[in-house]
GROMACS .gro file of C-alpha atoms in nm:
model
  196
    1MET     CA    1   6.006  -6.681  -5.352
    2SER     CA    2   6.167  -6.444  -5.435
    3SER     CA    3   6.409  -6.190  -5.208
    4ARG     CA    4   6.129  -5.908  -5.299
    5ASP     CA    5   5.879  -6.120  -5.196
    6ASN     CA    6   6.014  -6.230  -4.876
    7ILE     CA    7   6.114  -5.877  -4.772
    8LEU     CA    8   5.789  -5.766  -4.853
    9GLY     CA    9   5.619  -6.046  -4.675
   10GLN     CA   10   5.854  -5.954  -4.399
   11LEU     CA   11   5.769  -5.575  -4.383
   12ARG     CA   12   5.309  -5.728  -4.329
   13HIS     CA   13   5.358  -5.922  -4.053
   14SER     CA   14   5.610  -5.682  -3.885
   15THR     CA   15   5.420  -5.422  -3.731
   16PRO     CA   16   5.501  -5.216  -3.490
   17GLU     CA   17   5.404  -5.106  -3.154
   18GLU     CA   18   5.154  -4.802  -3.124
   19GLU     CA   19   5.313  -4.519  -2.923
   20ALA     CA   20   5.093  -4.309  -2.752
   21TYR     CA   21   5.083  -3.907  -2.855
   22PRO     CA   22   5.307  -3.704  -2.549
   23ASP     CA   23   5.006  -3.531  -2.298
   24LEU     CA   24   5.024  -3.156  -2.379
   25ASN     CA   25   4.818  -3.090  -2.030
   26GLN     CA   26   5.135  -2.955  -1.839
   27SER     CA   27   5.233  -2.581  -1.764
   28TRP     CA   28   5.391  -2.411  -2.060
   29THR     CA   29   5.645  -2.084  -2.024
   30THR     CA   30   5.485  -1.802  -1.945
   31TYR     CA   31   5.574  -1.464  -1.889
   32SER     CA   32   5.494  -1.178  -1.673
   33ASP     CA   33   5.426  -0.913  -1.942
   34GLN     CA   34   5.396  -1.125  -2.241
   35ILE     CA   35   5.338  -0.804  -2.498
   36VAL     CA   36   5.673  -0.671  -2.351
   37LYS     CA   37   5.848  -1.046  -2.451
   38PHE     CA   38   5.736  -1.057  -2.756
   39GLN     CA   39   5.842  -0.693  -2.892
   40GLU     CA   40   6.213  -0.914  -2.738
   41SER     CA   41   6.135  -1.197  -2.928
   42VAL     CA   42   6.086  -0.962  -3.280
   43ALA     CA   43   6.372  -0.774  -3.231
   44GLY     CA   44   6.585  -1.073  -3.164
   45VAL     CA   45   6.506  -1.221  -3.496
   46GLY     CA   46   6.575  -0.892  -3.715
   47GLY     CA   47   6.239  -0.724  -3.703
   48HIS     CA   48   6.102  -0.409  -3.499
   49ALA     CA   49   5.785  -0.401  -3.259
   50VAL     CA   50   5.634  -0.101  -3.172
   51ARG     CA   51   5.354  -0.063  -2.936
   52LEU     CA   52   5.136   0.208  -3.065
   53ASP     CA   53   4.898   0.449  -2.800
   54SER     CA   54   4.505   0.378  -2.848
   55GLY     CA   55   4.468   0.697  -3.011
   56ALA     CA   56   4.818   0.707  -3.253
   57ASP     CA   57   4.666   0.692  -3.594
   58LEU     CA   58   4.892   0.430  -3.792
   59THR     CA   59   4.893   0.621  -4.092
   60GLU     CA   60   5.094   0.910  -4.018
   61THR     CA   61   5.305   0.686  -3.814
   62ILE     CA   62   5.358   0.448  -4.101
   63ALA     CA   63   5.433   0.756  -4.323
   64ARG     CA   64   5.709   0.911  -4.071
   65MET     CA   65   5.861   0.617  -4.100
   66GLU     CA   66   6.172   0.614  -4.219
   67GLY     CA   67   6.226   0.565  -4.576
   68TYR     CA   68   5.891   0.471  -4.623
   69GLN     CA   69   5.863   0.836  -4.891
   70ALA     CA   70   6.090   0.609  -5.106
   71THR     CA   71   5.880   0.331  -5.095
   72LYS     CA   72   5.643   0.373  -5.479
   73LYS     CA   73   5.471   0.068  -5.501
   74VAL     CA   74   5.193   0.031  -5.144
   75ALA     CA   75   4.956  -0.183  -5.111
   76SER     CA   76   4.772  -0.254  -4.776
   77CYS     CA   77   4.472  -0.502  -4.615
   78SER     CA   78   4.509  -0.353  -4.286
   79THR     CA   79   4.164  -0.272  -4.173
   80HIS     CA   80   4.420   0.004  -3.974
   81THR     CA   81   4.528   0.169  -4.244
   82ARG     CA   82   4.446   0.222  -4.637
   83ILE     CA   83   4.757   0.420  -4.697
   84GLU     CA   84   4.794   0.247  -5.058
   85ASN     CA   85   4.901   0.350  -5.409
   86VAL     CA   86   4.780  -0.016  -5.516
   87SER     CA   87   4.466  -0.214  -5.428
   88LEU     CA   88   4.515  -0.588  -5.428
   89ASP     CA   89   4.128  -0.620  -5.498
   90ASN     CA   90   4.236  -0.465  -5.840
   91ILE     CA   91   4.534  -0.717  -5.925
   92SER     CA   92   4.407  -1.041  -6.119
   93ASP     CA   93   4.807  -1.127  -6.224
   94PRO     CA   94   5.011  -1.181  -5.879
   95HIS     CA   95   5.287  -1.131  -6.117
   96ALA     CA   96   5.238  -0.737  -6.102
   97LEU     CA   97   5.333  -0.745  -5.785
   98GLU     CA   98   5.710  -0.848  -5.835
   99ASP     CA   99   5.811  -0.537  -5.739
  100LEU     CA  100   5.676  -0.402  -5.453
  101ASP     CA  101   5.789  -0.222  -5.231
  102LEU     CA  102   5.535  -0.246  -4.899
  103PHE     CA  103   5.263  -0.428  -4.779
  104ILE     CA  104   5.055  -0.366  -4.468
  105ALA     CA  105   4.857  -0.688  -4.355
  106ASP     CA  106   4.668  -0.773  -3.997
  107GLY     CA  107   4.837  -1.043  -3.796
  108SER     CA  108   4.552  -1.231  -3.590
  109ILE     CA  109   4.768  -1.388  -3.263
  110GLY     CA  110   5.094  -1.264  -3.203
  111VAL     CA  111   5.324  -1.544  -2.978
  112ALA     CA  112   5.613  -1.371  -2.708
  113GLU     CA  113   5.788  -1.671  -2.714
  114ASN     CA  114   5.908  -1.631  -3.053
  115GLY     CA  115   5.787  -1.329  -3.225
  116ALA     CA  116   5.561  -1.458  -3.474
  117ILE     CA  117   5.265  -1.396  -3.605
  118TRP     CA  118   4.947  -1.578  -3.727
  119LEU     CA  119   4.792  -1.452  -4.075
  120THR     CA  120   4.603  -1.590  -4.322
  121ASP     CA  121   4.393  -1.521  -4.700
  122VAL     CA  122   4.067  -1.468  -4.550
  123LYS     CA  123   4.167  -1.059  -4.595
  124ILE     CA  124   4.469  -1.140  -4.830
  125PRO     CA  125   4.353  -1.155  -5.173
  126HIS     CA  126   4.710  -1.239  -5.333
  127ARG     CA  127   4.953  -1.438  -5.047
  128VAL     CA  128   5.224  -1.380  -5.228
  129ALA     CA  129   5.213  -1.021  -5.137
  130LEU     CA  130   5.345  -1.108  -4.796
  131PHE     CA  131   5.687  -1.295  -4.953
  132ILE     CA  132   5.796  -1.073  -5.247
  133THR     CA  133   5.721  -0.708  -5.071
  134GLN     CA  134   6.069  -0.574  -4.972
  135HIS     CA  135   5.945  -0.481  -4.683
  136LEU     CA  136   5.657  -0.581  -4.489
  137ILE     CA  137   5.428  -0.463  -4.179
  138LEU     CA  138   5.218  -0.637  -3.994
  139THR     CA  139   4.964  -0.537  -3.694
  140VAL     CA  140   4.869  -0.752  -3.393
  141GLU     CA  141   4.614  -0.642  -3.152
  142SER     CA  142   4.758  -0.652  -2.784
  143SER     CA  143   4.492  -0.850  -2.646
  144CYS     CA  144   4.617  -1.115  -2.949
  145ILE     CA  145   4.919  -1.148  -2.808
  146VAL     CA  146   5.004  -1.514  -2.656
  147HIS     CA  147   5.270  -1.701  -2.407
  148ASN     CA  148   5.359  -1.934  -2.642
  149MET     CA  149   5.315  -2.163  -2.994
  150HIS     CA  150   5.039  -2.396  -2.773
  151GLU     CA  151   4.775  -2.118  -2.691
  152ALA     CA  152   4.838  -2.005  -3.026
  153TYR     CA  153   4.737  -2.337  -3.229
  154GLN     CA  154   4.438  -2.395  -2.970
  155GLN     CA  155   4.286  -2.092  -3.110
  156ILE     CA  156   4.354  -2.173  -3.430
  157ALA     CA  157   4.249  -2.504  -3.398
  158THR     CA  158   3.904  -2.436  -3.504
  159VAL     CA  159   3.993  -2.179  -3.788
  160ARG     CA  160   4.000  -2.381  -4.133
  161PRO     CA  161   4.171  -2.104  -4.419
  162GLY     CA  162   4.272  -2.201  -4.734
  163PHE     CA  163   4.623  -2.098  -4.605
  164GLY     CA  164   4.759  -1.998  -4.335
  165ILE     CA  165   5.110  -1.906  -4.159
  166PHE     CA  166   5.355  -1.785  -3.876
  167ILE     CA  167   5.568  -1.500  -3.946
  168SER     CA  168   5.861  -1.444  -3.741
  169GLY     CA  169   6.143  -1.188  -3.833
  170PRO     CA  170   6.208  -1.128  -4.181
  171SER     CA  171   6.318  -1.349  -4.431
  172LYS     CA  172   6.645  -1.492  -4.322
  173THR     CA  173   6.899  -1.727  -4.499
  174ALA     CA  174   7.253  -1.850  -4.436
  175ASP     CA  175   7.487  -2.093  -4.643
  176ILE     CA  176   7.736  -2.322  -4.524
  177GLU     CA  177   7.986  -2.059  -4.468
  178GLN     CA  178   7.788  -1.951  -4.165
  179SER     CA  179   7.645  -1.590  -4.434
  180LEU     CA  180   7.367  -1.479  -4.331
  181VAL     CA  181   7.186  -1.263  -4.602
  182THR     CA  182   6.889  -1.099  -4.539
  183GLY     CA  183   6.594  -1.029  -4.746
  184ALA     CA  184   6.701  -1.302  -5.061
  185HIS     CA  185   6.408  -1.528  -5.059
  186GLY     CA  186   6.149  -1.278  -4.887
  187ALA     CA  187   6.103  -0.965  -4.699
  188ARG     CA  188   6.403  -0.698  -4.615
  189SER     CA  189   6.241  -0.597  -4.306
  190LEU     CA  190   6.000  -0.648  -4.089
  191THR     CA  191   5.768  -0.414  -3.865
  192VAL     CA  192   5.517  -0.514  -3.660
  193PHE     CA  193   5.265  -0.254  -3.475
  194ILE     CA  194   5.085  -0.355  -3.187
  195LEU     CA  195   4.764  -0.182  -3.139
  196ASP     CA  196   4.622  -0.137  -2.799
   0.00000   0.00000   0.00000
């Protein structure tokens, strides 16, 4: 018997003991005000979260944002504003979005503990828009902000989109010399509007 056969034989007969999954039915971190904590978490990862009153007009709010007037190519999949000059429904080749300045989309869940927003491709025809845009604006309903990732995963466990992602803050990367660069591999800025 060769060494190879000997090793493979030992591997076949060596079966590790099964380990039980940890019990997840326990008390997880919660916050007295998860919306305030969500805003703090978004700021902590380099984004900006703004709570809008129920009567506020999102389109007007975006139009007044610093730097908005300089944007040339804007796309939106948001149901709360159609401020755009590029319709993703009319784009057949996602490469046409390479110079997208601003993209606006609706998140379905916000997570207070880390400032993450859950998005799927259900209403976004070209998911590359989330990553190729220079600036990203996301909306989330205040009633859809949960305390922690455990609560978020309980909500998305039954949904099976073709694509889903948690986004937390603008794109960031660092090298071995600890130089942090924002926007190298995605959006340079993230603004989250919390809608009441």
